[in-house]
Amino acid sequence: MFASHTHLPLWGVLAGLFLQSPLCTANPKCTYLEIPITAKANNKVFPIPTNLDYNNPGAISALIQTVLGDAGAVYPPIATTFNGIVAARFCEPQVKVASRANTVQLFMSGVTENNLYWFGLGYPNGISGDKYSTVDYASKQGYPTLAIDRAGVGNSTHPDPVVELQVDLEEAISHALVNKLRAGTAVPGRTFNKVIFVGHSYGSVLGNAQATIHPKDIDAFILTGYGVSIIPVAAQLPQTVLVPARTYARRFSGLPIGYLATSSKSGRRNYLWGDPGSYDEAVFLRDFNNEDAVGLGELLSIAGGLKSAPQSTAPVFIVTGDSDGVFCTLNQCGTGPLSPQAQACGLYPRAKTCQYSIPIGTGHQVSLHYSSQDSFKKYHDFLKAQGF
């Protein structure tokens, strides 16, 4: 379905070092970057019990449900600072389009995902080649891309997972990164006059926060795996069985206790994946076996990216599957004006236009389902129609 709603809207050295990555003729030309970022924000002091048992998934889920369920609560602010690196892969487009040469797509992944989500779960070649690579599709349309590891995942700096790793500070990091992209200090030798924000899940939540707090930052928003209600997020999260990441997998052994991982294969499948037959089992398994971590503070602060953005005029395109288990009740989104996708457009009352697409049978991991190529095409058709 395609609808329109118009006028609604680590660990690494802190340096500008970058390494050339091996290339394949079928792939865009990409460079690995470690971008120094300093950002400040007032986070929230959430009511976390001093004796919280992080090894008890039920206790973790109960805390998250309590905080997310109390929408009217006001929590004390706490000043936080990020002074670290954001790891990223910058890719020049395979196809040169002069009008898009200085328009960059900035990719922001969801929780338990890193930059590889945008490459189809592998680099330089994703699973099944470029079938699930958002970067590859954008590259063939003439767009430069920057796929980042958000703070707390991949090779980026890992802040305190409870006090620091929250929506407000992560939005401030994204704001600083956008300023660097426009100033020519993020990607060596490249300055961009337009920035298109492409988010998935928690990345889309951060996009909404950026539209709310810094409404002039972004020229267009593509928000995938996104909705407006926090109720399904909290209600259906326990099935993933959140456990301390450092005890779950050796690759997380150095992380503080507040970094979590989803330990249930069946729970992750039900929460993040669509109808049977809508995805490749091999893709699901690679995603499950290579998940990244999520900070408890991120899950507690999600509501900070589900707000009205009354000052943002950038066009918005939302892509959320009709079987999304995160933002849709009982994995059923519906397709009409009461669907989470349509309601989310209400958060952007001054947007040039807000449109949405609902791929049938598709779950939360939009870019990893069989419908991925169609979703890529629709959001690029939208950008073209908006003059990008």
Short mmCIF file of C-alpha atoms in Angstrom, two decimals:
data_model
loop_
_atom_site.label_atom_id
_atom_site.label_comp_id
_atom_site.label_asym_id
_atom_site.label_seq_id
_atom_site.Cartn_x
_atom_site.Cartn_y
_atom_site.Cartn_z
CA MET A 1 0.00 0.00 0.00
CA PHE A 2 1.14 3.52 -0.76
CA ALA A 3 -0.60 6.50 0.77
CA SER A 4 -0.04 10.22 1.11
CA HIS A 5 -0.69 12.73 3.85
CA THR A 6 0.35 16.17 2.66
CA HIS A 7 1.22 19.00 5.07
CA LEU A 8 1.56 16.63 8.05
CA PRO A 9 4.09 16.22 8.46
CA LEU A 10 35.65 1.04 21.51
CA TRP A 11 37.48 1.66 20.80
CA GLY A 12 39.73 3.25 18.40
CA VAL A 13 42.04 6.17 18.14
CA LEU A 14 40.45 9.60 18.17
CA ALA A 15 41.74 10.79 14.87
CA GLY A 16 40.76 11.64 11.39
CA LEU A 17 42.36 8.43 10.21
CA PHE A 18 40.63 6.50 7.48
CA LEU A 19 41.43 3.26 5.75
CA GLN A 20 40.64 2.22 2.23
CA SER A 21 38.52 -0.93 2.22
CA PRO A 22 38.78 -3.73 -0.37
CA LEU A 23 36.40 -3.28 -3.26
CA CYS A 24 34.40 -5.39 -5.68
CA THR A 25 33.25 -4.09 -9.04
CA ALA A 26 29.64 -4.69 -7.98
CA ASN A 27 30.00 -2.50 -4.88
CA PRO A 28 30.21 1.24 -4.27
CA LYS A 29 33.64 2.64 -3.43
CA CYS A 30 33.70 2.84 0.35
CA THR A 31 36.06 4.24 2.98
CA TYR A 32 36.20 3.39 6.67
CA LEU A 33 36.15 6.46 8.94
CA GLU A 34 36.49 7.21 12.63
CA ILE A 35 34.93 10.64 13.14
CA PRO A 36 35.71 12.53 16.39
CA ILE A 37 32.53 13.92 17.95
CA THR A 38 31.87 16.01 21.03
CA ALA A 39 28.26 16.48 22.10
CA LYS A 40 26.32 17.48 25.20
CA ALA A 41 22.72 16.95 26.28
CA ASN A 42 20.49 16.71 29.32
CA ASN A 43 19.49 13.08 29.71
CA LYS A 44 17.00 11.73 32.23
CA VAL A 45 17.44 10.06 35.60
CA PHE A 46 15.16 7.04 35.36
CA PRO A 47 13.91 5.21 38.48
CA ILE A 48 16.27 2.25 38.31
CA PRO A 49 16.34 0.16 41.50
CA THR A 50 19.77 0.06 43.13
CA ASN A 51 19.41 -3.71 43.44
CA LEU A 52 18.22 -4.32 39.87
CA ASP A 53 19.13 -7.86 38.86
CA TYR A 54 20.42 -7.55 35.30
CA ASN A 55 20.57 -11.32 35.07
CA ASN A 56 16.79 -11.53 35.50
CA PRO A 57 15.15 -10.84 32.10
CA GLY A 58 11.77 -10.44 33.80
CA ALA A 59 13.08 -7.66 36.03
CA ILE A 60 14.63 -5.84 33.06
CA SER A 61 11.43 -6.06 31.01
CA ALA A 62 9.28 -4.99 33.97
CA LEU A 63 11.40 -1.87 34.47
CA ILE A 64 11.18 -0.96 30.79
CA GLN A 65 7.42 -1.53 30.74
CA THR A 66 6.95 0.59 33.86
CA VAL A 67 8.92 3.53 32.46
CA LEU A 68 7.42 3.40 28.96
CA GLY A 69 3.94 2.88 30.35
CA ASP A 70 4.08 6.03 32.48
CA ALA A 71 3.86 8.51 29.61
CA GLY A 72 3.16 11.49 31.86
CA ALA A 73 6.15 11.03 34.15
CA VAL A 74 8.74 13.81 34.36
CA TYR A 75 12.22 12.61 35.24
CA PRO A 76 15.02 14.78 36.66
CA PRO A 77 17.60 15.93 34.08
CA ILE A 78 21.27 15.01 34.20
CA ALA A 79 23.97 16.73 32.16
CA THR A 80 25.89 14.29 29.94
CA THR A 81 28.78 14.60 27.49
CA PHE A 82 29.96 12.40 24.64
CA ASN A 83 33.60 12.82 23.66
CA GLY A 84 34.55 9.96 21.39
CA ILE A 85 34.40 8.58 17.89
CA VAL A 86 31.62 7.58 15.54
CA ALA A 87 32.80 4.79 13.26
CA ALA A 88 31.32 4.82 9.76
CA ARG A 89 31.62 3.70 6.17
CA PHE A 90 31.39 6.45 3.59
CA CYS A 91 30.57 5.29 0.06
CA GLU A 92 30.83 7.25 -3.16
CA PRO A 93 28.05 6.37 -5.61
CA GLN A 94 28.53 3.83 -8.37
CA VAL A 95 26.46 5.97 -10.73
CA LYS A 96 27.29 9.65 -11.01
CA VAL A 97 24.32 12.04 -10.89
CA ALA A 98 25.50 15.64 -10.81
CA SER A 99 22.48 16.97 -8.92
CA ARG A 100 23.03 14.40 -6.12
CA ALA A 101 26.81 14.62 -5.83
CA ASN A 102 26.66 16.74 -2.67
CA THR A 103 23.53 15.19 -1.15
CA VAL A 104 24.45 12.52 1.39
CA GLN A 105 22.19 9.83 2.81
CA LEU A 106 22.99 9.40 6.52
CA PHE A 107 22.06 5.90 7.73
CA MET A 108 21.14 5.33 11.39
CA SER A 109 20.45 1.74 12.46
CA GLY A 110 18.13 0.35 15.12
CA VAL A 111 19.08 -1.27 18.42
CA THR A 112 21.14 -4.47 18.24
CA GLU A 113 22.22 -3.43 14.73
CA ASN A 114 25.27 -1.57 13.44
CA ASN A 115 26.35 -0.18 10.06
CA LEU A 116 26.23 -3.65 8.48
CA TYR A 117 22.44 -3.57 8.56
CA TRP A 118 22.59 -1.12 5.66
CA PHE A 119 24.92 -3.38 3.65
CA GLY A 120 22.71 -6.47 3.89
CA LEU A 121 24.52 -7.82 6.99
CA GLY A 122 27.97 -7.99 5.43
CA TYR A 123 30.76 -5.90 3.96
CA PRO A 124 31.86 -5.55 1.24
CA ASN A 125 29.28 -8.15 0.19
CA GLY A 126 26.05 -8.64 2.06
CA ILE A 127 24.17 -11.90 2.27
CA SER A 128 22.67 -12.71 -1.17
CA GLY A 129 24.91 -10.07 -2.77
CA ASP A 130 23.32 -6.64 -2.92
CA LYS A 131 19.70 -7.83 -2.57
CA TYR A 132 19.35 -6.42 0.96
CA SER A 133 21.85 -3.56 0.68
CA THR A 134 20.25 -0.15 1.10
CA VAL A 135 23.65 1.42 0.47
CA ASP A 136 24.05 -0.37 -2.85
CA TYR A 137 20.60 0.72 -4.04
CA ALA A 138 21.20 4.35 -3.05
CA SER A 139 24.62 4.23 -4.71
CA LYS A 140 23.08 3.17 -8.00
CA GLN A 141 20.77 6.18 -7.79
CA GLY A 142 23.77 8.51 -7.52
CA TYR A 143 23.76 9.21 -3.77
CA PRO A 144 26.84 9.31 -1.55
CA THR A 145 26.09 7.48 1.72
CA LEU A 146 27.39 7.45 5.28
CA ALA A 147 26.42 4.36 7.30
CA ILE A 148 27.44 4.81 10.92
CA ASP A 149 27.83 2.73 14.02
CA ARG A 150 25.74 4.62 16.53
CA ALA A 151 27.37 5.32 19.89
CA GLY A 152 27.37 2.05 21.81
CA VAL A 153 27.58 -0.33 18.84
CA GLY A 154 30.23 -1.58 16.46
CA ASN A 155 33.53 0.30 16.54
CA SER A 156 32.10 3.53 17.94
CA THR A 157 32.77 4.71 21.48
CA HIS A 158 30.67 2.88 24.08
CA PRO A 159 29.34 5.36 26.69
CA ASP A 160 27.70 4.43 29.98
CA PRO A 161 24.72 2.32 28.82
CA VAL A 162 22.26 3.71 31.35
CA VAL A 163 23.13 7.32 32.18
CA GLU A 164 24.66 8.43 28.86
CA LEU A 165 23.28 6.18 26.12
CA GLN A 166 19.85 7.79 25.77
CA VAL A 167 17.87 9.48 23.00
CA ASP A 168 18.82 13.04 23.97
CA LEU A 169 22.59 12.54 23.92
CA GLU A 170 22.45 10.37 20.80
CA GLU A 171 20.42 13.08 19.06
CA ALA A 172 23.10 15.60 20.04
CA ILE A 173 25.73 13.29 18.53
CA SER A 174 23.76 13.10 15.28
CA HIS A 175 23.35 16.89 15.27
CA ALA A 176 27.12 17.33 15.65
CA LEU A 177 27.73 14.81 12.88
CA VAL A 178 25.37 16.63 10.49
CA ASN A 179 27.19 19.88 11.21
CA LYS A 180 30.48 18.18 10.33
CA LEU A 181 29.03 16.79 7.10
CA ARG A 182 27.98 20.28 6.05
CA ALA A 183 31.27 21.86 7.17
CA GLY A 184 33.42 19.32 5.35
CA THR A 185 35.06 17.93 8.50
CA ALA A 186 33.40 14.49 8.65
CA VAL A 187 34.46 12.97 5.32
CA PRO A 188 37.92 13.99 4.06
CA GLY A 189 37.62 16.11 0.93
CA ARG A 190 33.81 16.13 0.88
CA THR A 191 31.31 18.83 1.84
CA PHE A 192 27.56 18.26 1.62
CA ASN A 193 24.85 20.86 1.20
CA LYS A 194 21.95 18.44 1.72
CA VAL A 195 21.54 15.65 4.26
CA ILE A 196 18.89 12.95 3.96
CA PHE A 197 18.32 11.09 7.21
CA VAL A 198 17.55 7.38 6.72
CA GLY A 199 16.67 5.62 9.97
CA HIS A 200 15.56 2.20 11.04
CA SER A 201 13.68 1.50 14.30
CA TYR A 202 15.60 3.28 17.08
CA GLY A 203 17.45 5.12 14.32
CA SER A 204 14.08 6.47 13.15
CA VAL A 205 13.32 7.41 16.75
CA LEU A 206 16.52 9.48 16.72
CA GLY A 207 15.40 11.03 13.43
CA ASN A 208 12.19 12.20 15.05
CA ALA A 209 14.17 13.60 17.98
CA GLN A 210 16.40 15.52 15.56
CA ALA A 211 13.36 16.92 13.74
CA THR A 212 12.02 18.02 17.13
CA ILE A 213 15.16 19.47 18.71
CA HIS A 214 17.09 20.67 15.62
CA PRO A 215 14.41 21.09 12.94
CA LYS A 216 16.73 22.76 10.42
CA ASP A 217 19.32 19.96 10.39
CA ILE A 218 17.80 17.54 7.88
CA ASP A 219 16.51 18.08 4.34
CA ALA A 220 14.39 14.91 4.16
CA PHE A 221 13.54 12.02 6.47
CA ILE A 222 13.17 8.36 5.51
CA LEU A 223 11.92 6.56 8.62
CA THR A 224 11.70 2.77 8.41
CA GLY A 225 10.38 0.42 11.07
CA TYR A 226 8.65 3.37 12.74
CA GLY A 227 5.29 4.06 14.34
CA VAL A 228 3.65 6.39 16.80
CA SER A 229 2.58 4.22 19.75
CA ILE A 230 4.93 3.07 22.45
CA ILE A 231 2.45 0.53 23.86
CA PRO A 232 3.37 -2.35 21.49
CA VAL A 233 7.08 -1.64 21.99
CA ALA A 234 6.81 -2.29 25.71
CA ALA A 235 4.18 -5.01 25.60
CA GLN A 236 5.99 -7.27 23.17
CA LEU A 237 9.61 -6.68 24.17
CA PRO A 238 9.83 -9.36 26.94
CA GLN A 239 9.64 -12.22 24.43
CA THR A 240 13.17 -11.34 23.24
CA VAL A 241 14.53 -12.25 26.72
CA LEU A 242 17.00 -9.44 27.35
CA VAL A 243 20.19 -10.50 29.14
CA PRO A 244 23.54 -8.81 29.86
CA ALA A 245 25.43 -8.77 26.57
CA ARG A 246 28.76 -9.52 28.26
CA THR A 247 27.51 -12.88 29.53
CA TYR A 248 25.65 -13.71 26.34
CA ALA A 249 28.48 -13.70 23.81
CA ARG A 250 32.28 -13.49 24.04
CA ARG A 251 32.38 -10.57 21.60
CA PHE A 252 30.66 -8.43 24.27
CA SER A 253 32.91 -9.49 27.15
CA GLY A 254 34.34 -6.02 27.76
CA LEU A 255 31.02 -4.17 27.95
CA PRO A 256 29.48 -2.81 31.17
CA ILE A 257 26.52 -4.62 32.70
CA GLY A 258 23.87 -2.23 31.27
CA TYR A 259 24.50 -3.34 27.69
CA LEU A 260 21.93 -5.98 26.76
CA ALA A 261 21.34 -8.58 24.04
CA THR A 262 18.24 -10.42 22.84
CA SER A 263 18.82 -14.06 23.76
CA SER A 264 15.66 -15.77 22.49
CA LYS A 265 15.73 -16.86 18.87
CA SER A 266 11.97 -17.43 18.74
CA GLY A 267 11.28 -14.17 20.58
CA ARG A 268 13.48 -12.16 18.23
CA ARG A 269 11.78 -13.83 15.27
CA ASN A 270 8.29 -12.95 16.52
CA TYR A 271 9.25 -9.40 17.47
CA LEU A 272 11.31 -8.34 14.47
CA TRP A 273 10.35 -10.57 11.55
CA GLY A 274 7.27 -10.88 9.38
CA ASP A 275 4.99 -13.56 8.07
CA PRO A 276 6.37 -17.02 7.21
CA GLY A 277 7.71 -16.92 3.68
CA SER A 278 8.37 -13.17 3.76
CA TYR A 279 12.09 -13.58 4.45
CA ASP A 280 15.02 -15.92 3.93
CA GLU A 281 15.83 -18.10 6.94
CA ALA A 282 19.55 -17.66 6.24
CA VAL A 283 19.15 -13.89 6.58
CA PHE A 284 17.28 -14.29 9.86
CA LEU A 285 19.99 -16.56 11.25
CA ARG A 286 22.83 -14.24 10.25
CA ASP A 287 21.03 -11.34 11.89
CA PHE A 288 20.38 -13.30 15.09
CA ASN A 289 23.87 -14.77 15.33
CA ASN A 290 25.58 -11.41 14.75
CA GLU A 291 23.37 -9.02 16.67
CA ASP A 292 24.97 -6.04 18.40
CA ALA A 293 24.15 -4.77 21.89
CA VAL A 294 21.61 -2.24 23.17
CA GLY A 295 21.97 0.07 26.16
CA LEU A 296 19.26 -0.04 28.82
CA GLY A 297 19.10 3.76 28.65
CA GLU A 298 18.14 3.59 24.99
CA LEU A 299 15.14 1.39 25.70
CA LEU A 300 14.02 3.54 28.64
CA SER A 301 14.22 6.78 26.60
CA ILE A 302 12.45 5.71 23.39
CA ALA A 303 9.51 8.03 24.05
CA GLY A 304 11.89 10.94 23.39
CA GLY A 305 11.71 10.10 19.69
CA LEU A 306 7.94 9.78 19.38
CA LYS A 307 7.07 13.46 19.70
CA SER A 308 5.52 16.15 17.57
CA ALA A 309 8.05 18.06 15.45
CA PRO A 310 6.09 21.26 14.78
CA GLN A 311 9.01 23.27 13.39
CA SER A 312 10.36 20.73 10.91
CA THR A 313 9.36 21.34 7.29
CA ALA A 314 11.43 18.55 5.72
CA PRO A 315 9.46 15.96 3.69
CA VAL A 316 8.96 12.63 5.46
CA PHE A 317 8.55 9.09 4.09
CA ILE A 318 7.70 6.23 6.45
CA VAL A 319 8.18 2.55 5.57
CA THR A 320 6.82 0.08 8.13
CA GLY A 321 5.62 -3.43 7.32
CA ASP A 322 2.08 -4.52 8.07
CA SER A 323 3.48 -7.30 10.30
CA ASP A 324 5.80 -5.10 12.37
CA GLY A 325 5.93 -6.54 15.89
CA VAL A 326 7.50 -3.46 17.50
CA PHE A 327 5.10 -0.65 16.63
CA CYS A 328 1.98 -2.64 15.78
CA THR A 329 -0.32 -4.44 18.21
CA LEU A 330 -0.16 -8.22 17.78
CA ASN A 331 2.01 -7.75 14.67
CA GLN A 332 -0.98 -6.33 12.78
CA CYS A 333 -0.61 -2.73 11.62
CA GLY A 334 -3.58 -2.38 9.32
CA THR A 335 -3.40 -0.30 6.18
CA GLY A 336 -5.72 2.66 6.64
CA PRO A 337 -5.62 6.09 8.29
CA LEU A 338 -5.54 4.49 11.76
CA SER A 339 -2.39 2.50 11.00
CA PRO A 340 0.74 3.45 12.99
CA GLN A 341 2.35 4.63 9.74
CA ALA A 342 -0.46 7.06 8.96
CA GLN A 343 -0.67 8.26 12.55
CA ALA A 344 3.07 8.88 12.63
CA CYS A 345 2.60 11.47 9.88
CA GLY A 346 0.69 13.49 12.46
CA LEU A 347 3.96 14.13 14.25
CA TYR A 348 5.08 16.33 11.33
CA PRO A 349 2.35 18.99 10.96
CA ARG A 350 4.51 21.40 8.92
CA ALA A 351 6.30 18.86 6.74
CA LYS A 352 6.25 19.66 3.05
CA THR A 353 4.63 16.26 2.70
CA CYS A 354 4.41 13.08 4.75
CA GLN A 355 3.81 9.83 2.92
CA TYR A 356 4.02 6.20 3.91
CA SER A 357 4.41 2.74 2.47
CA ILE A 358 3.23 -0.50 4.09
CA PRO A 359 4.96 -3.56 2.59
CA ILE A 360 2.63 -6.53 3.03
CA GLY A 361 3.84 -9.45 5.18
CA THR A 362 6.98 -7.55 6.18
CA GLY A 363 8.17 -7.34 9.77
CA HIS A 364 10.26 -4.80 11.63
CA GLN A 365 13.56 -5.55 9.85
CA VAL A 366 12.33 -3.79 6.71
CA SER A 367 15.56 -3.95 4.72
CA LEU A 368 16.05 -7.68 5.35
CA HIS A 369 12.77 -9.04 3.94
CA TYR A 370 12.03 -10.16 0.38
CA SER A 371 10.17 -6.84 -0.05
CA SER A 372 13.39 -4.86 0.47
CA GLN A 373 14.03 -3.89 -3.15
CA ASP A 374 10.48 -2.58 -3.51
CA SER A 375 10.86 -0.56 -0.31
CA PHE A 376 14.18 0.86 -1.53
CA LYS A 377 12.57 1.85 -4.83
CA LYS A 378 9.60 3.54 -3.18
CA TYR A 379 11.65 5.71 -0.91
CA HIS A 380 13.95 6.74 -3.75
CA ASP A 381 10.95 7.50 -5.95
CA PHE A 382 9.71 9.70 -3.11
CA LEU A 383 13.04 11.53 -2.92
CA LYS A 384 13.04 12.08 -6.66
CA ALA A 385 9.51 13.48 -6.52
CA GLN A 386 10.66 15.90 -3.83
CA GLY A 387 13.46 17.22 -6.01
CA PHE A 388 16.39 15.24 -4.60
#
